[in-house]
mmCIF file of N, CA and C in Angstrom:
data_model
loop_
_atom_site.group_PDB
_atom_site.id
_atom_site.type_symbol
_atom_site.label_atom_id
_atom_site.label_comp_id
_atom_site.label_asym_id
_atom_site.label_seq_id
_atom_site.Cartn_x
_atom_site.Cartn_y
_atom_site.Cartn_z
ATOM 1 N N MET A 1 19.771 -1.097 1.960
ATOM 2 C CA MET A 1 18.817 -1.974 1.628
ATOM 3 C C MET A 1 18.156 -2.654 2.653
ATOM 4 N N LEU A 2 18.786 -3.005 3.915
ATOM 5 C CA LEU A 2 18.122 -3.601 5.132
ATOM 6 C C LEU A 2 17.354 -2.642 5.656
ATOM 7 N N GLY A 3 18.016 -1.182 5.552
ATOM 8 C CA GLY A 3 16.881 -0.198 6.042
ATOM 9 C C GLY A 3 15.463 -0.096 5.411
ATOM 10 N N SER A 4 15.482 -0.312 4.133
ATOM 11 C CA SER A 4 14.381 -0.324 3.406
ATOM 12 C C SER A 4 13.467 -1.468 3.732
ATOM 13 N N VAL A 5 14.105 -2.506 3.770
ATOM 14 C CA VAL A 5 13.267 -3.884 4.277
ATOM 15 C C VAL A 5 12.638 -3.744 5.563
ATOM 16 N N MET A 6 13.344 -3.042 6.372
ATOM 17 C CA MET A 6 12.571 -3.010 7.704
ATOM 18 C C MET A 6 11.550 -2.063 7.794
ATOM 19 N N ILE A 7 11.876 -0.715 7.160
ATOM 20 C CA ILE A 7 10.950 0.185 6.946
ATOM 21 C C ILE A 7 9.636 -0.605 6.120
ATOM 22 N N ALA A 8 9.712 -1.247 5.346
ATOM 23 C CA ALA A 8 8.699 -1.885 4.597
ATOM 24 C C ALA A 8 7.926 -2.898 5.470
ATOM 25 N N LEU A 9 8.809 -3.665 6.366
ATOM 26 C CA LEU A 9 7.933 -4.788 7.285
ATOM 27 C C LEU A 9 7.328 -3.863 8.256
ATOM 28 N N ALA A 10 8.008 -2.646 8.530
ATOM 29 C CA ALA A 10 7.120 -1.643 9.789
ATOM 30 C C ALA A 10 5.786 -1.178 8.880
ATOM 31 N N GLY A 11 5.988 -0.664 7.758
ATOM 32 C CA GLY A 11 4.750 -0.343 6.932
ATOM 33 C C GLY A 11 3.691 -1.376 7.098
ATOM 34 N N GLY A 12 3.903 -2.717 6.904
ATOM 35 C CA GLY A 12 3.095 -3.658 6.954
ATOM 36 C C GLY A 12 2.347 -3.940 8.225
ATOM 37 N N ALA A 13 3.347 -4.171 9.244
ATOM 38 C CA ALA A 13 2.593 -3.973 10.504
ATOM 39 C C ALA A 13 1.801 -2.649 10.967
ATOM 40 N N VAL A 14 2.132 -1.472 10.551
ATOM 41 C CA VAL A 14 1.180 -0.385 10.554
ATOM 42 C C VAL A 14 -0.241 -0.673 9.916
ATOM 43 N N VAL A 15 -0.058 -1.076 8.659
ATOM 44 C CA VAL A 15 -1.309 -1.298 7.865
ATOM 45 C C VAL A 15 -2.170 -2.379 8.670
ATOM 46 N N ALA A 16 -1.668 -3.586 9.152
ATOM 47 C CA ALA A 16 -2.300 -4.691 9.965
ATOM 48 C C ALA A 16 -3.043 -3.705 11.116
ATOM 49 N N MET A 17 -2.045 -2.891 11.775
ATOM 50 C CA MET A 17 -2.807 -2.212 13.049
ATOM 51 C C MET A 17 -3.846 -1.270 12.576
ATOM 52 N N SER A 18 -3.851 -0.470 11.559
ATOM 53 C CA SER A 18 -4.713 0.248 11.047
ATOM 54 C C SER A 18 -6.057 -0.308 10.714
ATOM 55 N N ARG A 19 -5.871 -1.477 9.837
ATOM 56 C CA ARG A 19 -7.079 -2.380 9.273
ATOM 57 C C ARG A 19 -7.558 -3.054 10.746
ATOM 58 N N SER A 20 -6.860 -3.474 11.642
ATOM 59 C CA SER A 20 -7.619 -4.169 12.596
ATOM 60 C C SER A 20 -8.516 -2.848 13.589
ATOM 61 N N ILE A 21 -8.041 -1.801 13.675
ATOM 62 C CA ILE A 21 -8.477 -0.524 14.479
ATOM 63 C C ILE A 21 -9.727 -0.274 13.662
ATOM 64 N N ASN A 22 -9.621 -0.208 12.353
ATOM 65 C CA ASN A 22 -10.512 0.304 11.333
ATOM 66 C C ASN A 22 -11.969 -0.655 11.268
ATOM 67 N N GLY A 23 -11.315 -2.001 11.352
ATOM 68 C CA GLY A 23 -12.458 -3.186 11.499
ATOM 69 C C GLY A 23 -13.240 -2.995 12.472
ATOM 70 N N ARG A 24 -12.494 -2.708 13.726
ATOM 71 C CA ARG A 24 -13.216 -2.294 14.938
ATOM 72 C C ARG A 24 -14.280 -1.244 14.753
ATOM 73 N N LEU A 25 -14.116 -0.195 14.226
ATOM 74 C CA LEU A 25 -14.591 1.035 13.973
ATOM 75 C C LEU A 25 -15.823 0.669 13.139
ATOM 76 N N THR A 26 -15.592 -0.342 12.387
ATOM 77 C CA THR A 26 -16.572 -0.511 11.023
ATOM 78 C C THR A 26 -17.730 -1.344 11.974
ATOM 79 N N MET A 27 -17.539 -2.276 13.020
ATOM 80 C CA MET A 27 -18.486 -2.915 13.789
ATOM 81 C C MET A 27 -19.411 -1.782 14.385
ATOM 82 N N ASP A 28 -18.984 -0.729 14.778
ATOM 83 C CA ASP A 28 -19.817 0.472 15.323
ATOM 84 C C ASP A 28 -20.648 1.279 14.147
ATOM 85 N N CYS A 29 -20.152 1.522 13.311
ATOM 86 C CA CYS A 29 -20.581 2.496 12.513
ATOM 87 C C CYS A 29 -20.712 2.188 10.924
ATOM 88 N N GLY A 30 -20.203 0.932 10.418
ATOM 89 C CA GLY A 30 -20.141 0.350 9.095
ATOM 90 C C GLY A 30 -18.970 0.497 8.448
ATOM 91 N N ALA A 31 -18.801 0.037 7.230
ATOM 92 C CA ALA A 31 -17.478 0.068 6.491
ATOM 93 C C ALA A 31 -17.182 1.577 5.925
ATOM 94 N N PHE A 32 -18.353 1.985 5.482
ATOM 95 C CA PHE A 32 -18.013 3.469 4.753
ATOM 96 C C PHE A 32 -17.838 4.596 5.664
ATOM 97 N N GLN A 33 -18.616 4.666 6.502
ATOM 98 C CA GLN A 33 -18.540 5.706 7.766
ATOM 99 C C GLN A 33 -17.187 5.431 8.408
ATOM 100 N N ALA A 34 -16.588 4.263 8.702
ATOM 101 C CA ALA A 34 -15.279 3.983 9.300
ATOM 102 C C ALA A 34 -14.239 4.349 8.463
ATOM 103 N N SER A 35 -14.425 4.250 7.011
ATOM 104 C CA SER A 35 -13.545 4.739 6.184
ATOM 105 C C SER A 35 -13.327 6.181 5.965
ATOM 106 N N PHE A 36 -14.550 6.669 6.062
ATOM 107 C CA PHE A 36 -14.818 8.222 6.075
ATOM 108 C C PHE A 36 -13.819 8.758 7.363
ATOM 109 N N TRP A 37 -13.983 8.370 8.282
ATOM 110 C CA TRP A 37 -13.454 8.782 9.607
ATOM 111 C C TRP A 37 -11.752 8.629 9.371
ATOM 112 N N ASN A 38 -11.380 7.479 8.765
ATOM 113 C CA ASN A 38 -10.035 7.074 8.971
ATOM 114 C C ASN A 38 -9.471 7.965 7.910
ATOM 115 N N HIS A 39 -10.033 8.410 6.824
ATOM 116 C CA HIS A 39 -9.465 9.273 5.811
ATOM 117 C C HIS A 39 -9.444 10.804 6.359
ATOM 118 N N ALA A 40 -10.805 11.196 7.181
ATOM 119 C CA ALA A 40 -10.820 12.394 7.673
ATOM 120 C C ALA A 40 -9.802 12.712 8.598
ATOM 121 N N VAL A 41 -9.412 11.752 9.310
ATOM 122 C CA VAL A 41 -8.333 12.161 10.538
ATOM 123 C C VAL A 41 -6.992 11.982 9.703
ATOM 124 N N GLY A 42 -6.824 10.979 8.627
ATOM 125 C CA GLY A 42 -5.651 11.032 8.043
ATOM 126 C C GLY A 42 -5.438 12.406 6.994
ATOM 127 N N PHE A 43 -6.460 12.925 6.460
ATOM 128 C CA PHE A 43 -6.237 14.133 5.619
ATOM 129 C C PHE A 43 -5.963 15.147 6.655
ATOM 130 N N LEU A 44 -6.560 15.540 7.941
ATOM 131 C CA LEU A 44 -6.029 16.307 8.724
ATOM 132 C C LEU A 44 -4.606 16.128 8.958
ATOM 133 N N LEU A 45 -4.177 15.108 9.488
ATOM 134 C CA LEU A 45 -2.610 15.078 9.922
ATOM 135 C C LEU A 45 -1.865 15.250 8.768
ATOM 136 N N LEU A 46 -2.190 14.578 7.793
ATOM 137 C CA LEU A 46 -1.138 14.937 6.674
ATOM 138 C C LEU A 46 -1.201 16.372 5.878
ATOM 139 N N THR A 47 -2.348 17.011 6.281
ATOM 140 C CA THR A 47 -2.780 18.527 5.700
ATOM 141 C C THR A 47 -1.435 19.267 6.595
ATOM 142 N N LEU A 48 -1.662 18.823 8.072
ATOM 143 C CA LEU A 48 -0.744 19.532 8.894
ATOM 144 C C LEU A 48 0.725 19.432 8.712
ATOM 145 N N TYR A 49 1.035 18.215 8.516
ATOM 146 C CA TYR A 49 2.535 17.634 8.278
ATOM 147 C C TYR A 49 2.844 18.407 6.788
ATOM 148 N N VAL A 50 2.347 18.345 5.687
ATOM 149 C CA VAL A 50 2.705 19.089 4.593
ATOM 150 C C VAL A 50 2.840 20.285 4.646
ATOM 151 N N LEU A 51 1.803 21.231 5.166
ATOM 152 C CA LEU A 51 1.840 22.540 5.254
ATOM 153 C C LEU A 51 3.022 23.014 6.182
ATOM 154 N N LEU A 52 3.413 22.330 7.271
ATOM 155 C CA LEU A 52 4.395 22.456 8.093
ATOM 156 C C LEU A 52 6.050 21.954 7.651
ATOM 157 N N PHE A 53 6.059 20.960 6.849
ATOM 158 C CA PHE A 53 7.334 20.409 6.559
ATOM 159 C C PHE A 53 7.472 20.365 5.082
ATOM 160 N N HIS A 54 6.481 20.020 4.046
ATOM 161 C CA HIS A 54 6.756 19.614 2.863
ATOM 162 C C HIS A 54 6.080 20.437 1.873
ATOM 163 N N ARG A 55 6.034 21.941 2.128
ATOM 164 C CA ARG A 55 5.471 22.759 0.980
ATOM 165 C C ARG A 55 5.992 22.945 -0.109
ATOM 166 N N VAL A 56 7.371 22.175 -0.285
ATOM 167 C CA VAL A 56 8.154 22.310 -1.778
ATOM 168 C C VAL A 56 7.545 21.454 -2.729
ATOM 169 N N GLY A 57 7.105 22.067 -3.703
ATOM 170 C CA GLY A 57 6.818 21.201 -4.710
ATOM 171 C C GLY A 57 5.140 21.168 -4.837
ATOM 172 N N MET A 58 4.712 22.248 -4.058
ATOM 173 C CA MET A 58 3.219 22.055 -4.130
ATOM 174 C C MET A 58 2.911 22.890 -5.574
ATOM 175 N N SER A 59 3.564 23.781 -6.020
ATOM 176 C CA SER A 59 3.421 24.332 -7.401
ATOM 177 C C SER A 59 3.413 23.601 -8.281
ATOM 178 N N MET A 60 3.925 22.284 -8.331
ATOM 179 C CA MET A 60 4.257 21.439 -9.425
ATOM 180 C C MET A 60 2.816 20.639 -9.651
ATOM 181 N N LEU A 61 2.104 20.566 -8.496
ATOM 182 C CA LEU A 61 0.690 20.018 -8.696
ATOM 183 C C LEU A 61 -0.169 20.026 -9.890
ATOM 184 N N GLY A 62 -0.148 21.250 -10.637
ATOM 185 C CA GLY A 62 -0.914 21.730 -11.705
ATOM 186 C C GLY A 62 -0.292 20.808 -12.883
ATOM 187 N N LEU A 63 0.967 20.333 -12.820
ATOM 188 C CA LEU A 63 1.639 19.596 -14.057
ATOM 189 C C LEU A 63 1.229 18.106 -14.065
ATOM 190 N N THR A 64 0.958 17.884 -12.748
ATOM 191 C CA THR A 64 0.760 16.139 -12.713
ATOM 192 C C THR A 64 -0.608 15.651 -13.485
ATOM 193 N N PRO A 65 -0.497 14.822 -14.098
ATOM 194 C CA PRO A 65 -1.647 14.041 -14.771
ATOM 195 C C PRO A 65 -2.799 13.728 -13.833
ATOM 196 N N VAL A 66 -3.958 14.040 -14.270
ATOM 197 C CA VAL A 66 -4.912 13.809 -13.604
ATOM 198 C C VAL A 66 -5.270 12.282 -13.024
ATOM 199 N N TRP A 67 -4.743 11.231 -13.738
ATOM 200 C CA TRP A 67 -4.845 9.854 -13.563
ATOM 201 C C TRP A 67 -4.135 9.712 -12.075
ATOM 202 N N ALA A 68 -3.090 10.363 -12.006
ATOM 203 C CA ALA A 68 -2.073 10.300 -10.812
ATOM 204 C C ALA A 68 -2.752 10.328 -9.520
ATOM 205 N N PHE A 69 -3.943 11.054 -9.530
ATOM 206 C CA PHE A 69 -4.602 11.192 -8.401
ATOM 207 C C PHE A 69 -5.738 10.296 -8.026
ATOM 208 N N THR A 70 -5.549 9.076 -8.924
ATOM 209 C CA THR A 70 -6.723 7.887 -8.775
ATOM 210 C C THR A 70 -6.472 7.184 -7.752
ATOM 211 N N GLY A 71 -5.005 7.131 -7.303
ATOM 212 C CA GLY A 71 -4.435 6.483 -6.148
ATOM 213 C C GLY A 71 -5.422 6.807 -4.943
ATOM 214 N N GLY A 72 -5.775 7.811 -4.717
ATOM 215 C CA GLY A 72 -6.551 8.156 -3.645
ATOM 216 C C GLY A 72 -7.823 7.596 -3.640
ATOM 217 N N ILE A 73 -8.417 7.433 -4.832
ATOM 218 C CA ILE A 73 -9.613 6.677 -4.858
ATOM 219 C C ILE A 73 -9.411 5.069 -4.560
ATOM 220 N N ILE A 74 -8.434 4.504 -5.192
ATOM 221 C CA ILE A 74 -8.106 3.069 -5.064
ATOM 222 C C ILE A 74 -8.042 2.916 -3.575
ATOM 223 N N GLY A 75 -7.118 3.924 -2.822
ATOM 224 C CA GLY A 75 -6.917 3.748 -1.272
ATOM 225 C C GLY A 75 -8.125 3.835 -0.579
ATOM 226 N N ALA A 76 -8.931 4.738 -0.833
ATOM 227 C CA ALA A 76 -10.330 4.540 -0.184
ATOM 228 C C ALA A 76 -10.882 3.376 -0.236
ATOM 229 N N LEU A 77 -10.846 2.755 -1.613
ATOM 230 C CA LEU A 77 -11.583 1.354 -1.703
ATOM 231 C C LEU A 77 -10.928 0.517 -0.898
ATOM 232 N N PHE A 78 -9.606 0.613 -0.920
ATOM 233 C CA PHE A 78 -9.085 -0.275 0.044
ATOM 234 C C PHE A 78 -9.201 -0.321 1.413
ATOM 235 N N VAL A 79 -9.331 0.777 1.962
ATOM 236 C CA VAL A 79 -9.916 0.959 3.385
ATOM 237 C C VAL A 79 -11.243 0.378 3.698
ATOM 238 N N VAL A 80 -12.102 0.646 2.660
ATOM 239 C CA VAL A 80 -13.496 0.197 2.869
ATOM 240 C C VAL A 80 -13.471 -1.512 2.628
ATOM 241 N N ILE A 81 -12.720 -1.911 1.826
ATOM 242 C CA ILE A 81 -12.762 -3.410 1.481
ATOM 243 C C ILE A 81 -12.148 -4.110 2.884
ATOM 244 N N SER A 82 -11.213 -3.438 3.194
ATOM 245 C CA SER A 82 -10.166 -3.936 4.496
ATOM 246 C C SER A 82 -11.139 -3.802 5.763
ATOM 247 N N SER A 83 -11.777 -2.498 5.894
ATOM 248 C CA SER A 83 -12.402 -2.567 6.974
ATOM 249 C C SER A 83 -13.745 -3.490 6.986
ATOM 250 N N TYR A 84 -14.476 -4.147 6.069
ATOM 251 C CA TYR A 84 -15.440 -5.000 5.915
ATOM 252 C C TYR A 84 -14.912 -6.418 6.143
ATOM 253 N N VAL A 85 -13.765 -6.700 5.787
ATOM 254 C CA VAL A 85 -13.351 -8.042 5.833
ATOM 255 C C VAL A 85 -12.808 -8.586 7.144
ATOM 256 N N PHE A 86 -11.870 -7.398 7.923
ATOM 257 C CA PHE A 86 -11.355 -7.919 8.947
ATOM 258 C C PHE A 86 -12.062 -8.290 9.880
ATOM 259 N N PRO A 87 -13.208 -7.637 10.455
ATOM 260 C CA PRO A 87 -14.117 -8.171 11.610
ATOM 261 C C PRO A 87 -14.739 -9.577 11.075
ATOM 262 N N ARG A 88 -14.791 -9.816 9.673
ATOM 263 C CA ARG A 88 -15.259 -11.134 9.463
ATOM 264 C C ARG A 88 -14.480 -12.217 9.111
ATOM 265 N N LEU A 89 -13.178 -11.937 8.743
ATOM 266 C CA LEU A 89 -12.288 -12.917 8.524
ATOM 267 C C LEU A 89 -11.147 -13.172 9.362
ATOM 268 N N GLY A 90 -10.961 -12.019 10.369
ATOM 269 C CA GLY A 90 -9.900 -11.971 11.260
ATOM 270 C C GLY A 90 -8.818 -11.506 10.700
ATOM 271 N N ALA A 91 -7.903 -10.967 11.385
ATOM 272 C CA ALA A 91 -6.723 -10.350 11.144
ATOM 273 C C ALA A 91 -5.669 -11.044 10.195
ATOM 274 N N THR A 92 -5.383 -12.447 10.727
ATOM 275 C CA THR A 92 -4.555 -13.225 9.734
ATOM 276 C C THR A 92 -4.938 -13.255 8.515
ATOM 277 N N ARG A 93 -6.254 -14.108 8.427
ATOM 278 C CA ARG A 93 -6.740 -14.400 7.063
ATOM 279 C C ARG A 93 -6.954 -13.075 6.214
ATOM 280 N N SER A 94 -7.338 -11.825 6.751
ATOM 281 C CA SER A 94 -7.652 -10.868 5.877
ATOM 282 C C SER A 94 -6.094 -10.297 5.610
ATOM 283 N N GLY A 95 -5.255 -10.405 6.453
ATOM 284 C CA GLY A 95 -3.902 -9.610 6.047
ATOM 285 C C GLY A 95 -3.016 -10.648 5.085
ATOM 286 N N LEU A 96 -3.246 -11.981 5.050
ATOM 287 C CA LEU A 96 -2.971 -12.791 3.961
ATOM 288 C C LEU A 96 -3.466 -12.808 2.520
ATOM 289 N N LEU A 97 -4.757 -12.628 2.767
ATOM 290 C CA LEU A 97 -5.485 -12.450 1.571
ATOM 291 C C LEU A 97 -5.230 -11.294 1.013
ATOM 292 N N ILE A 98 -5.064 -10.011 1.736
ATOM 293 C CA ILE A 98 -4.666 -8.916 1.083
ATOM 294 C C ILE A 98 -3.271 -8.596 0.449
ATOM 295 N N ILE A 99 -2.397 -9.767 1.184
ATOM 296 C CA ILE A 99 -1.173 -9.666 0.821
ATOM 297 C C ILE A 99 -1.039 -10.498 -0.524
ATOM 298 N N GLY A 100 -1.745 -11.476 -0.349
ATOM 299 C CA GLY A 100 -1.924 -12.294 -1.736
ATOM 300 C C GLY A 100 -2.422 -11.730 -2.984
ATOM 301 N N GLY A 101 -3.405 -10.939 -2.574
ATOM 302 C CA GLY A 101 -3.849 -9.805 -4.025
ATOM 303 C C GLY A 101 -2.683 -8.929 -4.155
ATOM 304 N N GLN A 102 -2.027 -8.138 -3.056
ATOM 305 C CA GLN A 102 -1.122 -7.183 -3.671
ATOM 306 C C GLN A 102 -0.045 -8.021 -4.469
ATOM 307 N N MET A 103 0.564 -9.204 -4.022
ATOM 308 C CA MET A 103 1.403 -9.943 -4.566
ATOM 309 C C MET A 103 1.041 -10.241 -6.078
ATOM 310 N N ILE A 104 -0.154 -10.738 -6.166
ATOM 311 C CA ILE A 104 -0.684 -11.275 -7.688
ATOM 312 C C ILE A 104 -0.641 -9.985 -8.340
ATOM 313 N N THR A 105 -1.006 -9.021 -8.116
ATOM 314 C CA THR A 105 -1.378 -7.796 -8.578
ATOM 315 C C THR A 105 -0.090 -7.282 -9.083
ATOM 316 N N GLY A 106 0.923 -7.050 -7.923
ATOM 317 C CA GLY A 106 2.213 -6.464 -8.234
ATOM 318 C C GLY A 106 3.044 -7.291 -9.256
ATOM 319 N N LEU A 107 2.959 -8.528 -9.427
ATOM 320 C CA LEU A 107 3.531 -9.381 -10.242
ATOM 321 C C LEU A 107 2.935 -8.666 -12.075
ATOM 322 N N MET A 108 1.605 -8.903 -11.814
ATOM 323 C CA MET A 108 1.145 -8.499 -13.067
ATOM 324 C C MET A 108 1.493 -7.152 -13.553
ATOM 325 N N ILE A 109 1.459 -6.060 -12.668
ATOM 326 C CA ILE A 109 1.740 -4.752 -12.885
ATOM 327 C C ILE A 109 3.466 -4.654 -13.514
ATOM 328 N N ASP A 110 4.117 -5.434 -12.494
ATOM 329 C CA ASP A 110 5.643 -5.385 -13.185
ATOM 330 C C ASP A 110 5.958 -6.181 -14.304
ATOM 331 N N TYR A 111 5.169 -7.067 -14.853
ATOM 332 C CA TYR A 111 5.320 -7.788 -16.040
ATOM 333 C C TYR A 111 4.585 -7.079 -17.231
ATOM 334 N N LEU A 112 3.308 -6.697 -17.002
ATOM 335 C CA LEU A 112 2.819 -5.657 -18.165
ATOM 336 C C LEU A 112 3.463 -4.445 -18.235
ATOM 337 N N ARG A 113 4.472 -3.658 -17.473
ATOM 338 C CA ARG A 113 4.949 -2.422 -17.522
ATOM 339 C C ARG A 113 6.156 -2.868 -18.155
ATOM 340 N N GLY A 114 6.941 -4.322 -17.959
ATOM 341 C CA GLY A 114 8.084 -4.700 -18.243
ATOM 342 C C GLY A 114 9.286 -4.074 -17.604
ATOM 343 N N SER A 115 8.730 -3.600 -16.147
ATOM 344 C CA SER A 115 9.665 -3.165 -15.369
ATOM 345 C C SER A 115 10.660 -4.349 -14.300
ATOM 346 N N ALA A 116 10.168 -5.537 -14.637
ATOM 347 C CA ALA A 116 10.700 -6.501 -13.801
ATOM 348 C C ALA A 116 10.814 -7.684 -14.807
ATOM 349 N N GLU A 117 12.107 -8.428 -14.774
ATOM 350 C CA GLU A 117 12.459 -9.760 -15.323
ATOM 351 C C GLU A 117 11.764 -10.739 -14.651
ATOM 352 N N PHE A 118 11.523 -11.816 -15.394
ATOM 353 C CA PHE A 118 10.653 -12.968 -14.838
ATOM 354 C C PHE A 118 11.704 -13.588 -13.903
ATOM 355 N N HIS A 119 11.366 -14.035 -12.895
ATOM 356 C CA HIS A 119 12.172 -14.696 -12.077
ATOM 357 C C HIS A 119 11.422 -15.830 -11.204
ATOM 358 N N PRO A 120 11.598 -17.077 -11.540
ATOM 359 C CA PRO A 120 10.721 -18.055 -10.940
ATOM 360 C C PRO A 120 10.410 -17.959 -9.518
ATOM 361 N N GLY A 121 11.281 -17.291 -8.678
ATOM 362 C CA GLY A 121 11.033 -17.211 -7.205
ATOM 363 C C GLY A 121 9.737 -16.326 -6.905
ATOM 364 N N GLN A 122 9.522 -15.254 -7.799
ATOM 365 C CA GLN A 122 8.376 -14.647 -7.811
ATOM 366 C C GLN A 122 7.008 -15.486 -7.696
ATOM 367 N N PRO A 123 6.840 -16.177 -8.657
ATOM 368 C CA PRO A 123 5.506 -16.700 -8.658
ATOM 369 C C PRO A 123 5.345 -17.965 -7.668
ATOM 370 N N ALA A 124 6.628 -18.384 -7.221
ATOM 371 C CA ALA A 124 6.843 -19.448 -6.289
ATOM 372 C C ALA A 124 6.368 -18.651 -4.921
ATOM 373 N N GLY A 125 6.886 -17.519 -4.882
ATOM 374 C CA GLY A 125 6.626 -16.751 -3.654
ATOM 375 C C GLY A 125 5.201 -16.521 -3.341
ATOM 376 N N VAL A 126 4.572 -16.411 -4.516
ATOM 377 C CA VAL A 126 3.133 -15.790 -4.458
ATOM 378 C C VAL A 126 2.406 -17.120 -4.209
ATOM 379 N N ALA A 127 2.876 -18.418 -4.763
ATOM 380 C CA ALA A 127 2.106 -19.511 -4.446
ATOM 381 C C ALA A 127 2.473 -20.056 -3.020
ATOM 382 N N LEU A 128 3.242 -19.609 -2.392
ATOM 383 C CA LEU A 128 3.707 -20.078 -1.083
ATOM 384 C C LEU A 128 2.818 -19.264 -0.160
ATOM 385 N N ILE A 129 2.470 -17.892 -0.391
ATOM 386 C CA ILE A 129 1.488 -17.163 0.157
ATOM 387 C C ILE A 129 0.099 -17.764 0.136
ATOM 388 N N LEU A 130 -0.196 -18.005 -1.149
ATOM 389 C CA LEU A 130 -1.387 -18.962 -1.388
ATOM 390 C C LEU A 130 -1.848 -20.022 -0.773
ATOM 391 N N PHE A 131 -0.566 -20.795 -0.552
ATOM 392 C CA PHE A 131 -0.782 -22.063 0.255
ATOM 393 C C PHE A 131 -0.937 -21.853 1.543
ATOM 394 N N GLY A 132 -0.149 -20.693 2.357
ATOM 395 C CA GLY A 132 -0.384 -20.111 3.430
ATOM 396 C C GLY A 132 -1.731 -19.790 3.919
ATOM 397 N N ILE A 133 -2.283 -19.102 2.763
ATOM 398 C CA ILE A 133 -3.808 -18.549 2.891
ATOM 399 C C ILE A 133 -4.701 -19.978 3.138
ATOM 400 N N TYR A 134 -4.459 -20.963 2.407
ATOM 401 C CA TYR A 134 -5.168 -22.179 2.406
ATOM 402 C C TYR A 134 -4.881 -23.009 3.855
ATOM 403 N N LEU A 135 -3.616 -22.942 4.358
ATOM 404 C CA LEU A 135 -3.531 -23.639 5.384
ATOM 405 C C LEU A 135 -4.268 -22.772 6.630
ATOM 406 N N THR A 136 -4.697 -21.796 6.659
ATOM 407 C CA THR A 136 -5.208 -20.868 7.579
ATOM 408 C C THR A 136 -6.836 -21.403 7.757
ATOM 409 N N ARG A 137 -7.148 -21.964 6.760
ATOM 410 C CA ARG A 137 -8.425 -22.434 6.885
ATOM 411 C C ARG A 137 -8.420 -23.705 8.143
ATOM 412 N N PHE A 138 -7.473 -24.157 8.431
ATOM 413 C CA PHE A 138 -7.382 -25.353 9.519
ATOM 414 C C PHE A 138 -6.933 -24.968 10.733
ATOM 415 N N SER A 139 -6.988 -23.397 10.866
ATOM 416 C CA SER A 139 -6.633 -22.883 12.349
ATOM 417 C C SER A 139 -7.673 -23.065 13.303
ATOM 418 N N ARG A 140 -9.164 -23.372 13.029
ATOM 419 C CA ARG A 140 -10.037 -23.335 13.771
ATOM 420 C C ARG A 140 -10.251 -24.829 14.414
#
């Protein structure tokens, strides 16, 4: 469990670094072109990785429901949105707002799917994040 928590925290750090770098690229060429290059480089890297190390299961792709591939579309939208907001709001505020949106959406998905029992700590945690976002207003 601790290993998964550390990996998740590292994932959050990588997302923050990626968004910050992409935000800088956005200042030079715009959010959509920055997102295009972000995905083009990622596509090339992942293509090499999958072809070299993870070819098992490729034949099962035809059995995958089409809707399961919409995550790529949503991911591209996320990159465009975060590329747009990072240079305008800063890394801290953008990160907090993105995390707040993820927390709210995650709670909604869990409750709507019935995959999580209600625990008062979950909305309280979201409320604390939203309060933290509010407090960042006073950081200037």
